C-alpha cells in the first residue's frame, strides 16, 4: 500500500532517539522530508548524521520545547525551510520525577502545554496542505490508575492530551485537518526508560512485560509504523481516534 507520503513535509518533535526517532525514520523511508528537535545537541547531531547517511532529507535544531518563544520560532523556521508542513507528530515527553507543585507545573509544560503550542504554531502551515494531519503521542498511562507515584502527573497530563486532541479534531474538521492520538504501552529500546528500569528494577520490567496480552514490551518500530500510517493520507477517513499500540495492555473493549 502506498501511504502517499512522498515529498510530504513532516515535523516530529523529539526525534533524536526512541519513538520520535523511529517515527522520523519511518517517514523518511516513505520519502517524506522531516524536521525535528531535541535539547541535547550531540545526540541530535548524531541522529541527523545517521538519518542523512541513510538517504533521508532531514533537518533539526537543538532547543527546549518549554521555551515557548524558541519553540514557536523553530516551527516557523521548519515550515519555511521545508516550504510547508503537512504533518505534525508531537512526541516530546520527559517522565519528570517529583512530588511538589513545581513538578506539577513542569509536567504541565512538558506533557501538555507544549503539545498545544506545537499544534497552534503549525496550524497556518497545515491549513495550506492538501493532506494535513496531527498525531499526538500520549500513553496508556492516561487510563491506568496503578501507576508508580512519580508518574501521577505524567498520567494526568497524558489524559488531558487525549481530551485536547479529541476537541481539536472536531474544531479543525472544518479545515479538513485530521487529529489523532497514539497511546503506546511499554516500549523497550536501548537507552530508553524501560531499558533503565530493566537494569535498576528487573522485577518491574518483567511485570510490565506481563501486562500486555502479547506478553512482551513493544519496539519503537512497532509504534512508528502505526503512527506513520495514521498520520498519512492513506488514513484519510480517520480523525479523533486514540490508537492504543500496547500489545493489549489495556484490557477494555475500545469503543
Ligand atoms: N517509551 C515508552 O515505553 C513509552 C510508553 C508510552 C508512551 N510513550 C511516549 O512516547 C513519546 C516518546 O517516548 P520515548 O520513550 O521515545 O522518550 P525518550 O527516549 O525520552 O525521547 C524523548 C525525545 O524527546 C526529546 N526531548 C525530551 N524533552 C525535551 C524537551 N523539553 N525539549 C525538546 N526535546 C525534548 C529527547 O531528546 P533530549 O533529551 O536531548 O531533549 C528525545 O529526542 C513520549 O511522548 C512518551 O510519553 C513512551
XYZ file of N, CA, C and O in Angstrom, residues 129-231:
412
model
N -1.999 22.805 3.483
C -1.658 21.469 2.972
C -2.875 20.809 2.323
O -4.016 21.074 2.695
N -2.614 19.894 1.363
C -3.728 19.152 0.759
C -3.996 17.841 1.500
O -4.931 17.112 1.162
N -3.178 17.525 2.516
C -3.402 16.291 3.296
C -2.904 16.502 4.732
O -2.012 15.800 5.196
N -3.493 17.477 5.431
C -2.941 17.830 6.742
C -3.377 16.886 7.869
O -4.522 16.443 7.902
N -2.449 16.618 8.771
C -2.853 15.858 9.958
C -1.891 16.082 11.108
O -0.733 16.468 10.910
N -2.417 15.840 12.300
C -1.634 15.946 13.540
C -1.760 14.616 14.275
O -2.858 14.055 14.360
N -0.641 14.123 14.805
C -0.680 12.968 15.711
C 0.030 13.366 17.003
O 1.177 13.826 16.974
N -0.683 13.217 18.109
C -0.080 13.442 19.422
C 0.308 12.087 20.011
O -0.475 11.132 19.930
N 1.474 12.037 20.629
C 1.881 10.790 21.290
C 1.515 10.895 22.772
O 2.111 11.668 23.527
N 0.505 10.114 23.154
C 0.102 10.059 24.558
C 0.695 8.794 25.163
O 1.854 8.433 24.892
N -0.075 8.081 25.955
C 0.417 6.862 26.617
C -0.780 6.140 27.219
O -1.784 6.784 27.568
N -0.641 4.820 27.417
C -1.706 4.131 28.146
C -1.731 4.584 29.608
O -2.687 4.306 30.321
N -0.689 5.320 30.040
C -0.700 5.900 31.396
C -1.907 6.828 31.574
O -2.319 7.096 32.707
N -2.474 7.296 30.464
C -3.647 8.179 30.519
C -4.856 7.486 31.152
O -5.721 8.152 31.717
N -4.924 6.163 31.046
C -6.108 5.468 31.571
C -5.797 4.523 32.730
O -6.723 3.963 33.319
N -4.534 4.336 33.051
C -4.188 3.407 34.139
C -4.248 4.130 35.483
O -3.872 5.298 35.585
N -4.712 3.422 36.500
C -4.808 4.042 37.830
C -3.798 3.448 38.811
O -3.744 3.842 39.966
N -2.987 2.498 38.335
C -1.997 1.878 39.231
C -0.574 2.275 38.851
O 0.352 1.479 38.924
N -0.420 3.527 38.417
C 0.906 3.994 38.011
C 1.794 4.183 39.242
O 1.293 4.471 40.334
N 3.122 4.073 39.083
C 4.017 4.396 40.199
C 3.781 5.844 40.639
O 3.390 6.687 39.816
N 4.031 6.161 41.932
C 3.731 7.511 42.445
C 4.327 8.643 41.611
O 3.673 9.657 41.369
N 5.554 8.456 41.128
C 6.196 9.558 40.406
C 5.679 9.699 38.966
O 6.160 10.529 38.205
N 4.705 8.866 38.579
C 4.104 9.039 37.250
C 2.708 9.642 37.334
O 1.994 9.708 36.333
N 2.333 10.096 38.529
C 0.996 10.661 38.733
C 0.721 11.810 37.752
O -0.270 11.791 37.016
N 1.616 12.794 37.731
C 1.406 13.957 36.862
C 1.477 13.548 35.385
O 0.708 14.057 34.560
N 2.372 12.624 35.065
C 2.525 12.142 33.681
C 1.194 11.583 33.161
O 0.726 11.951 32.084
N 0.563 10.697 33.968
C -0.714 10.107 33.553
C -1.804 11.157 33.392
O -2.596 11.115 32.452
N -1.819 12.123 34.320
C -2.836 13.184 34.266
C -2.676 14.013 32.993
O -3.650 14.311 32.285
N -1.442 14.400 32.699
C -1.204 15.242 31.506
C -1.481 14.461 30.213
O -2.029 15.008 29.253
N -1.132 13.185 30.206
C -1.391 12.380 29.005
C -2.902 12.211 28.786
O -3.364 12.168 27.653
N -3.657 12.110 29.883
C -5.113 12.028 29.760
C -5.663 13.339 29.201
O -6.537 13.348 28.329
N -5.149 14.451 29.705
C -5.572 15.757 29.187
C -5.276 15.893 27.704
O -6.068 16.472 26.943
N -4.156 15.328 27.305
C -3.761 15.414 25.896
C -4.763 14.668 24.996
O -5.100 15.146 23.904
N -5.255 13.531 25.465
C -6.230 12.767 24.666
C -7.521 13.577 24.510
O -8.087 13.678 23.417
N -7.968 14.213 25.583
C -9.185 15.024 25.501
C -8.965 16.221 24.585
O -9.813 16.547 23.741
N -7.819 16.876 24.749
C -7.489 18.038 23.911
C -7.521 17.649 22.428
O -8.105 18.351 21.583
N -6.897 16.512 22.118
C -6.836 16.073 20.717
C -8.233 15.805 20.164
O -8.529 16.140 19.015
N -9.085 15.217 20.996
C -10.459 14.954 20.554
C -11.194 16.247 20.236
O -11.873 16.363 19.203
N -11.072 17.220 21.117
C -11.746 18.501 20.874
C -11.155 19.205 19.646
O -11.877 19.806 18.847
N -9.822 19.106 19.519
C -9.171 19.744 18.375
C -9.624 19.099 17.058
O -9.808 19.785 16.042
N -9.824 17.784 17.085
C -10.241 17.102 15.847
C -11.597 17.637 15.388
O -11.834 17.779 14.191
N -12.475 17.942 16.352
C -13.784 18.499 15.981
C -13.620 19.913 15.422
O -14.194 20.264 14.388
N -12.813 20.718 16.112
C -12.652 22.114 15.676
C -11.967 22.230 14.320
O -12.306 23.102 13.523
N -10.975 21.364 14.076
C -10.197 21.503 12.839
C -10.804 20.745 11.661
O -10.290 20.823 10.547
N -11.896 20.032 11.918
C -12.507 19.277 10.815
C -12.997 20.221 9.713
O -13.016 19.857 8.545
N -13.345 21.450 10.095
C -13.807 22.404 9.075
C -12.683 22.744 8.084
O -12.944 23.169 6.961
N -11.440 22.558 8.514
C -10.298 22.772 7.617
C -9.763 21.441 7.072
O -8.673 21.406 6.494
N -10.514 20.367 7.309
C -10.118 19.016 6.856
C -8.775 18.586 7.444
O -8.051 17.800 6.838
N -8.464 19.116 8.629
C -7.224 18.697 9.309
C -7.580 17.565 10.268
O -8.392 17.744 11.174
N -6.986 16.412 10.028
C -7.251 15.262 10.897
C -6.366 15.327 12.141
O -5.203 15.733 12.055
N -6.937 14.952 13.280
C -6.180 14.971 14.545
C -6.386 13.633 15.251
O -7.525 13.258 15.547
N -5.305 12.919 15.507
C -5.390 11.616 16.159
C -4.330 11.478 17.245
O -3.397 12.290 17.323
N -4.487 10.446 18.046
C -3.565 10.180 19.156
C -3.047 8.756 19.042
O -3.795 7.855 18.658
N -1.787 8.580 19.386
C -1.227 7.239 19.543
C -0.870 7.069 21.020
O -0.190 7.913 21.595
N -1.349 5.986 21.619
C -1.051 5.705 23.028
C -0.266 4.398 23.137
O -0.851 3.309 23.152
N 1.061 4.521 23.229
C 1.865 3.296 23.351
C 1.764 2.687 24.746
O 1.503 3.378 25.735
N 2.005 1.381 24.786
C 2.220 0.681 26.049
C 3.710 0.700 26.345
O 4.428 1.574 25.853
N 4.217 -0.261 27.144
C 5.648 -0.264 27.475
C 6.512 -0.603 26.255
O 6.346 -1.662 25.650
N 7.388 0.316 25.899
C 8.230 0.150 24.704
C 9.687 0.099 25.142
O 10.171 1.015 25.828
N 10.351 -0.958 24.748
C 11.742 -1.149 25.177
C 12.715 -0.838 24.045
O 12.528 -1.303 22.926
N 13.722 -0.026 24.359
C 14.839 0.191 23.421
C 16.053 0.597 24.230
O 15.924 1.116 25.346
N 17.218 0.355 23.663
C 18.468 0.648 24.365
C 18.541 2.138 24.711
O 18.336 2.986 23.844
N 18.803 2.439 25.963
C 18.914 3.832 26.392
C 17.590 4.468 26.767
O 17.545 5.624 27.193
N 16.480 3.738 26.622
C 15.158 4.283 26.938
C 14.749 4.040 28.384
O 15.483 3.405 29.158
N 13.559 4.525 28.724
C 13.046 4.403 30.093
C 13.014 2.954 30.555
O 13.451 2.639 31.662
N 12.470 2.067 29.696
C 12.326 0.672 30.120
C 13.656 -0.060 30.154
O 13.800 -1.056 30.861
N 14.635 0.451 29.417
C 15.978 -0.129 29.495
C 16.585 0.198 30.859
O 17.208 -0.662 31.498
N 16.372 1.444 31.310
C 16.881 1.851 32.635
C 16.181 1.041 33.726
O 16.819 0.581 34.681
N 14.866 0.818 33.566
C 14.119 0.039 34.564
C 14.590 -1.419 34.548
O 14.731 -2.055 35.601
N 14.846 -1.946 33.358
C 15.315 -3.341 33.243
C 16.581 -3.556 34.070
O 16.744 -4.586 34.727
N 17.463 -2.531 34.050
C 18.722 -2.662 34.793
C 18.545 -2.397 36.293
O 19.129 -3.079 37.128
N 17.711 -1.381 36.624
C 17.586 -0.982 38.034
C 16.558 -1.815 38.796
O 16.684 -2.022 40.006
N 15.523 -2.288 38.081
C 14.418 -2.966 38.757
C 13.846 -4.054 37.841
O 12.755 -3.907 37.273
N 14.605 -5.165 37.678
C 14.182 -6.207 36.727
C 12.779 -6.738 37.003
O 12.067 -7.109 36.063
N 12.373 -6.764 38.275
C 11.032 -7.287 38.585
C 9.946 -6.405 37.984
O 8.941 -6.902 37.458
N 10.136 -5.095 38.050
C 9.160 -4.164 37.459
C 9.146 -4.327 35.937
O 8.086 -4.317 35.297
N 10.342 -4.511 35.368
C 10.438 -4.720 33.913
C 9.647 -5.969 33.502
O 8.872 -5.945 32.536
N 9.831 -7.035 34.270
C 9.133 -8.289 33.935
C 7.620 -8.157 34.148
O 6.822 -8.694 33.372
N 7.237 -7.431 35.191
C 5.800 -7.219 35.443
C 5.182 -6.444 34.280
O 4.067 -6.738 33.838
N 5.920 -5.460 33.755
C 5.419 -4.669 32.625
C 5.301 -5.540 31.372
O 4.386 -5.352 30.572
N 6.200 -6.500 31.228
C 6.141 -7.401 30.065
C 4.920 -8.316 30.147
O 4.400 -8.766 29.124
N 4.457 -8.591 31.359
C 3.268 -9.459 31.526
C 1.968 -8.687 31.350
O 0.914 -9.276 31.142
N 2.025 -7.366 31.425
C 0.809 -6.540 31.327
C 0.132 -6.671 29.948
O -1.074 -6.897 29.866
N 0.866 -6.549 28.840
C 0.222 -6.698 27.519
C -0.233 -8.141 27.274
O 0.438 -9.083 27.705
N -1.367 -8.304 26.591
C -1.828 -9.646 26.215
C -0.735 -10.386 25.440
O -0.631 -11.599 25.526
N 0.075 -9.644 24.681
C 1.113 -10.283 23.866
C 2.331 -10.696 24.695
O 3.261 -11.315 24.181
N 2.366 -10.327 25.978
C 3.377 -10.835 26.899
C 4.783 -10.316 26.694
O 5.762 -11.004 27.025
N 4.909 -9.111 26.160
C 6.249 -8.546 25.957
C 6.167 -7.041 25.798
O 5.085 -6.490 25.573
N 7.334 -6.374 25.920
C 7.398 -4.955 25.582
C 7.314 -4.800 24.061
O 7.675 -5.711 23.309
N 6.885 -3.632 23.628
C 6.898 -3.330 22.197
C 8.218 -2.711 21.784
O 9.104 -2.459 22.620
N 8.360 -2.458 20.481
C 9.564 -1.802 19.962
C 9.174 -0.442 19.359
O 8.022 -0.258 18.939
N 10.132 0.494 19.291
C 9.822 1.788 18.666
C 9.288 1.642 17.245
O 8.390 2.375 16.830
N 9.823 0.674 16.499
C 9.372 0.498 15.110
C 7.903 0.080 15.048
O 7.161 0.492 14.146
N 7.473 -0.722 16.011
C 6.066 -1.156 16.016
C 5.132 0.031 16.247
O 4.029 0.082 15.707
N 5.588 0.987 17.057
C 4.790 2.202 17.261
C 4.873 3.083 16.020
O 3.863 3.619 15.540
N 6.086 3.211 15.483
C 6.309 4.131 14.356
C 5.460 3.753 13.144
O 4.855 4.620 12.500
N 5.383 2.456 12.834
C 4.644 2.045 11.624
C 3.174 2.439 11.723
O 2.581 2.945 10.765
N 2.569 2.204 12.900
C 1.152 2.563 13.065
C 0.966 4.071 13.100
O 0.001 4.603 12.541
N 1.886 4.777 13.771
C 1.761 6.239 13.881
C 1.881 6.887 12.503
O 1.127 7.813 12.166
N 2.815 6.395 11.701
C 3.028 6.976 10.369
C 1.829 6.680 9.462
O 1.374 7.551 8.712
N 1.283 5.475 9.553
C 0.071 5.168 8.780
C -1.065 6.112 9.182
O -1.746 6.700 8.338
N -1.268 6.265 10.496
C -2.363 7.106 10.998
C -2.202 8.552 10.519
O -3.184 9.226 10.191
N -0.964 9.024 10.479
C -0.702 10.406 10.058
C -0.804 10.588 8.553
O -1.015 11.702 8.070
